[in-house]
Amino acid sequence: MNILALDTSNETLAVAIQKDGKLAAEKMTNIKKDHSSRLMPAVVGLMEDAALEPEHLDKIIVGRGPGSYTGVRIGVTTAKAMAWALDIPIVPVSSLRALAYNGRYFDGYIWTFFNARRNAMFTALFQFENGKLVDVIGEQYAVLDDWFAALKNLPEKAILCISPHIDLFKETIELELKNRTLFASDANRFLRPGNLLMEGAEQQEVPVHFVKPHYLRMTEAEANLLKGKEQ
């Protein structure tokens, strides 16, 4: 089976190609550049490297967020357009779950998060059981105080933090959770393209017109509209 997987929900641009059931090519960058102008060249380049034409694809996997409003939309819209044009299935996956595969050999809790600003994060907690990624606390938009309270109520286990935004929260995490947390190395803080293929294998195909970005909170425009209706 030939699969294209992609995610642009945060700073990381991740694209992977699975050819004949094996990882054939992948591209990952972690630089603040416009994903809208770089995603399709990355896809085309990897397809050429893997000697695949668009009609050879059997499925598309896309990270549906959470993350940047613009970043999530770029990835989801691109994946939907390609799946529709090629008439192939699409599998939306959680970007937080895909990131957690960086810790698949860790015996403890795996905490993934993205910065949501205003002292909040998009976050979730997982662990691996018999090789399967299992939700401990489902993905959510969380204010830091509430999230730390939830973590402190869990059974005592080591927690591995995996996030491209660790440095923004590291001091607070160390203060709140003391010696309970470990931090992923610099090389393992970012969503690896191949993780999308692993998570996509665990999830169901969805009709293209049902796939939508997963923001976990209202956009500013939606919030302003709601505020206007309440006044």
Coordinates of C-alpha atoms in Angstrom, one line a residue:
M1 CA 0.0 0.0 0.0
N2 CA 1.2 3.5 -0.9
I3 CA 0.4 6.2 1.6
L4 CA 1.1 10.0 1.9
A5 CA 1.1 11.4 5.4
L6 CA 1.5 15.1 6.3
D7 CA 1.1 17.5 9.2
T8 CA 1.5 21.3 9.4
S9 CA -0.4 21.9 12.6
N10 CA 2.6 23.6 14.3
E11 CA 6.1 24.9 13.4
T12 CA 7.0 21.4 12.2
L13 CA 6.3 20.6 8.6
A14 CA 6.2 16.7 8.4
V15 CA 5.7 14.7 5.3
A16 CA 6.2 10.9 4.8
I17 CA 5.7 8.4 2.1
Q18 CA 5.0 4.8 2.6
K19 CA 5.6 2.7 -0.5
D20 CA 4.6 -1.0 -0.7
G21 CA 4.0 -1.0 3.0
K22 CA 7.4 0.4 4.0
L23 CA 8.6 3.9 4.9
A24 CA 10.2 5.1 1.7
A25 CA 10.9 8.8 2.3
E26 CA 10.2 11.6 4.8
K27 CA 10.9 15.3 5.3
M28 CA 10.8 17.3 8.5
T29 CA 11.6 20.9 9.1
N30 CA 11.2 23.0 12.3
I31 CA 11.6 26.5 11.1
K32 CA 9.1 29.3 11.2
K33 CA 8.4 29.6 7.5
D34 CA 5.1 29.7 5.6
H35 CA 3.8 26.1 5.3
S36 CA 1.4 27.1 2.5
S37 CA 4.2 27.8 0.1
R38 CA 6.4 24.8 1.2
L39 CA 4.0 21.9 1.7
M40 CA 3.3 21.0 -1.9
P41 CA 6.9 21.3 -3.0
A42 CA 7.8 18.9 -0.1
V43 CA 5.1 16.5 -1.2
V44 CA 6.2 16.6 -4.9
G45 CA 9.8 16.2 -4.0
L46 CA 9.2 13.1 -1.8
M47 CA 6.9 11.6 -4.4
E48 CA 9.6 11.9 -7.0
D49 CA 12.2 10.5 -4.6
A50 CA 10.0 7.5 -4.0
A51 CA 9.2 7.1 -7.7
L52 CA 5.5 7.5 -7.2
E53 CA 2.9 9.3 -9.2
P54 CA -0.2 10.7 -7.5
E55 CA -2.4 8.0 -9.0
H56 CA -0.2 5.4 -7.2
L57 CA -1.4 6.6 -3.8
D58 CA -3.9 4.5 -2.0
K59 CA -4.5 6.7 1.1
I60 CA -3.7 10.0 2.7
I61 CA -3.1 10.5 6.5
V62 CA -3.3 14.1 7.8
G63 CA -2.6 15.6 11.2
R64 CA -5.9 17.4 12.1
G65 CA -4.3 19.4 15.0
P66 CA -4.5 20.9 17.5
G67 CA -2.1 23.7 16.9
S68 CA -2.0 26.9 14.9
Y69 CA -5.3 27.8 13.3
T70 CA -3.5 28.6 10.0
G71 CA -1.2 25.6 10.1
V72 CA -4.0 23.1 10.8
R73 CA -6.1 24.5 8.0
I74 CA -3.2 24.3 5.5
G75 CA -2.6 20.6 6.2
V76 CA -6.2 19.5 6.4
T77 CA -7.3 21.5 3.3
T78 CA -4.4 20.2 1.2
A79 CA -5.0 16.6 2.2
K80 CA -8.7 16.8 1.6
A81 CA -8.2 18.4 -1.9
M82 CA -5.8 15.6 -2.8
A83 CA -8.0 12.8 -1.5
W84 CA -11.0 14.2 -3.3
A85 CA -9.2 14.7 -6.6
L86 CA -7.6 11.2 -6.4
D87 CA -10.7 9.5 -5.0
I88 CA -8.8 7.8 -2.2
P89 CA -9.5 7.4 1.5
I90 CA -8.3 9.9 4.1
V91 CA -7.5 9.3 7.7
P92 CA -7.3 12.3 10.1
V93 CA -5.1 11.8 13.2
S94 CA -4.4 13.7 16.3
S95 CA -1.2 15.6 16.1
L96 CA -0.7 15.2 19.9
R97 CA -1.1 11.4 19.6
A98 CA 1.3 11.2 16.7
L99 CA 3.9 13.2 18.6
A100 CA 3.6 10.7 21.5
Y101 CA 5.1 7.9 19.4
N102 CA 8.5 9.6 20.0
G103 CA 8.2 8.1 23.5
R104 CA 6.9 4.6 22.5
Y105 CA 9.7 2.8 24.5
F106 CA 9.2 4.9 27.7
D107 CA 7.7 3.0 30.6
G108 CA 5.5 5.7 32.2
Y109 CA 3.2 8.6 31.2
I110 CA 3.9 10.4 28.0
W111 CA 2.8 14.1 28.0
T112 CA 2.6 15.9 24.7
F113 CA 1.6 19.5 24.3
F114 CA 1.7 22.6 22.1
N115 CA 1.7 26.2 23.2
A116 CA -1.8 27.7 23.1
R117 CA -0.6 31.1 24.6
R118 CA -2.2 33.0 27.4
N119 CA -0.9 30.6 30.0
A120 CA -2.5 27.6 28.3
M121 CA -1.7 24.6 26.2
F122 CA -3.2 22.0 23.9
T123 CA -2.3 18.8 25.7
A124 CA -2.9 15.2 26.4
L125 CA -1.4 12.3 28.5
F126 CA -0.8 8.8 27.2
Q127 CA 1.0 5.6 28.0
F128 CA 1.8 2.5 26.0
E129 CA 0.1 -0.8 26.9
N130 CA 1.2 -3.9 25.0
G131 CA 2.6 -1.8 22.3
K132 CA -0.6 0.3 21.9
L133 CA -0.9 4.0 22.6
V134 CA -3.6 4.5 25.2
D135 CA -5.2 7.8 26.3
V136 CA -4.8 8.5 30.0
I137 CA -6.2 12.1 29.8
G138 CA -7.7 13.0 26.5
E139 CA -6.6 15.9 24.4
Q140 CA -7.8 19.3 25.5
Y141 CA -7.2 23.0 25.7
A142 CA -6.0 23.4 29.3
V143 CA -5.1 26.3 31.5
L144 CA -1.8 25.4 33.2
D145 CA -3.1 25.4 36.8
D146 CA -6.0 23.0 35.9
W147 CA -3.7 20.7 34.0
F148 CA -1.1 20.4 36.8
A149 CA -3.9 19.7 39.3
A150 CA -5.0 16.8 37.0
L151 CA -1.5 15.4 36.8
K152 CA -1.0 15.5 40.5
N153 CA -4.1 13.4 41.1
L154 CA -2.8 10.6 39.0
P155 CA -0.8 7.6 40.4
E156 CA 2.8 8.3 40.9
K157 CA 4.7 7.5 37.6
A158 CA 7.4 9.2 35.8
I159 CA 6.2 11.6 33.1
L160 CA 8.1 12.2 29.8
C161 CA 7.4 15.6 28.3
I162 CA 7.5 15.8 24.5
S163 CA 6.9 19.1 22.9
P164 CA 8.5 21.6 20.5
H165 CA 7.6 24.2 23.2
I166 CA 9.2 22.6 26.2
D167 CA 11.5 25.6 26.8
L168 CA 8.5 27.9 27.2
F169 CA 7.1 25.8 30.2
K170 CA 10.1 24.0 31.6
E171 CA 10.7 26.2 34.6
T172 CA 7.0 26.0 35.6
I173 CA 6.9 22.2 35.0
E174 CA 9.9 21.6 37.2
L175 CA 8.4 23.8 39.9
E176 CA 5.0 22.2 39.9
L177 CA 6.0 18.5 39.4
K178 CA 9.4 18.5 41.1
N179 CA 11.5 15.5 40.1
R180 CA 8.6 13.5 38.5
T181 CA 9.2 14.7 35.0
L182 CA 11.8 13.9 32.3
F183 CA 12.2 16.1 29.2
A184 CA 12.7 14.7 25.7
S185 CA 16.0 15.6 24.1
D186 CA 16.1 18.4 21.5
A187 CA 16.1 15.8 18.7
N188 CA 12.9 14.1 20.0
R189 CA 10.7 17.1 20.7
F190 CA 9.3 17.4 17.2
L191 CA 6.7 15.4 15.4
R192 CA 8.5 12.8 13.2
P193 CA 6.8 12.2 9.8
G194 CA 6.8 8.4 10.3
N195 CA 4.8 8.7 13.4
L196 CA 1.8 9.8 11.3
L197 CA 1.9 6.5 9.5
M198 CA 2.0 4.5 12.8
E199 CA -1.0 6.5 14.2
G200 CA -2.8 6.4 10.9
A201 CA -2.7 2.6 11.0
E202 CA -4.6 2.7 14.3
Q203 CA -7.4 5.0 13.1
Q204 CA -10.4 4.7 10.7
E205 CA -10.9 6.2 7.3
V206 CA -13.3 9.2 7.3
P207 CA -15.4 10.5 4.3
V208 CA -13.5 13.5 2.9
H209 CA -16.4 15.9 3.5
F210 CA -16.4 15.0 7.3
V211 CA -12.8 15.8 7.8
K212 CA -12.2 19.1 9.5
P213 CA -9.5 20.9 11.6
H214 CA -9.5 20.1 15.3
Y215 CA -8.7 23.3 17.0
L216 CA -9.9 22.4 20.6
R217 CA -11.0 26.0 21.1
M218 CA -12.9 28.6 19.2
T219 CA -11.2 30.9 16.7
E220 CA -11.0 34.6 17.6
A221 CA -13.7 35.3 15.0
E222 CA -16.0 32.7 16.5
A223 CA -15.4 34.1 20.0
N224 CA -16.1 37.7 18.8
L225 CA -19.3 36.6 17.0
L226 CA -20.5 34.8 20.2
K227 CA -19.7 37.8 22.3
G228 CA -21.6 40.0 19.9
K229 CA -24.7 37.9 20.2
E230 CA -24.6 38.0 24.0
Q231 CA -24.5 41.8 24.1

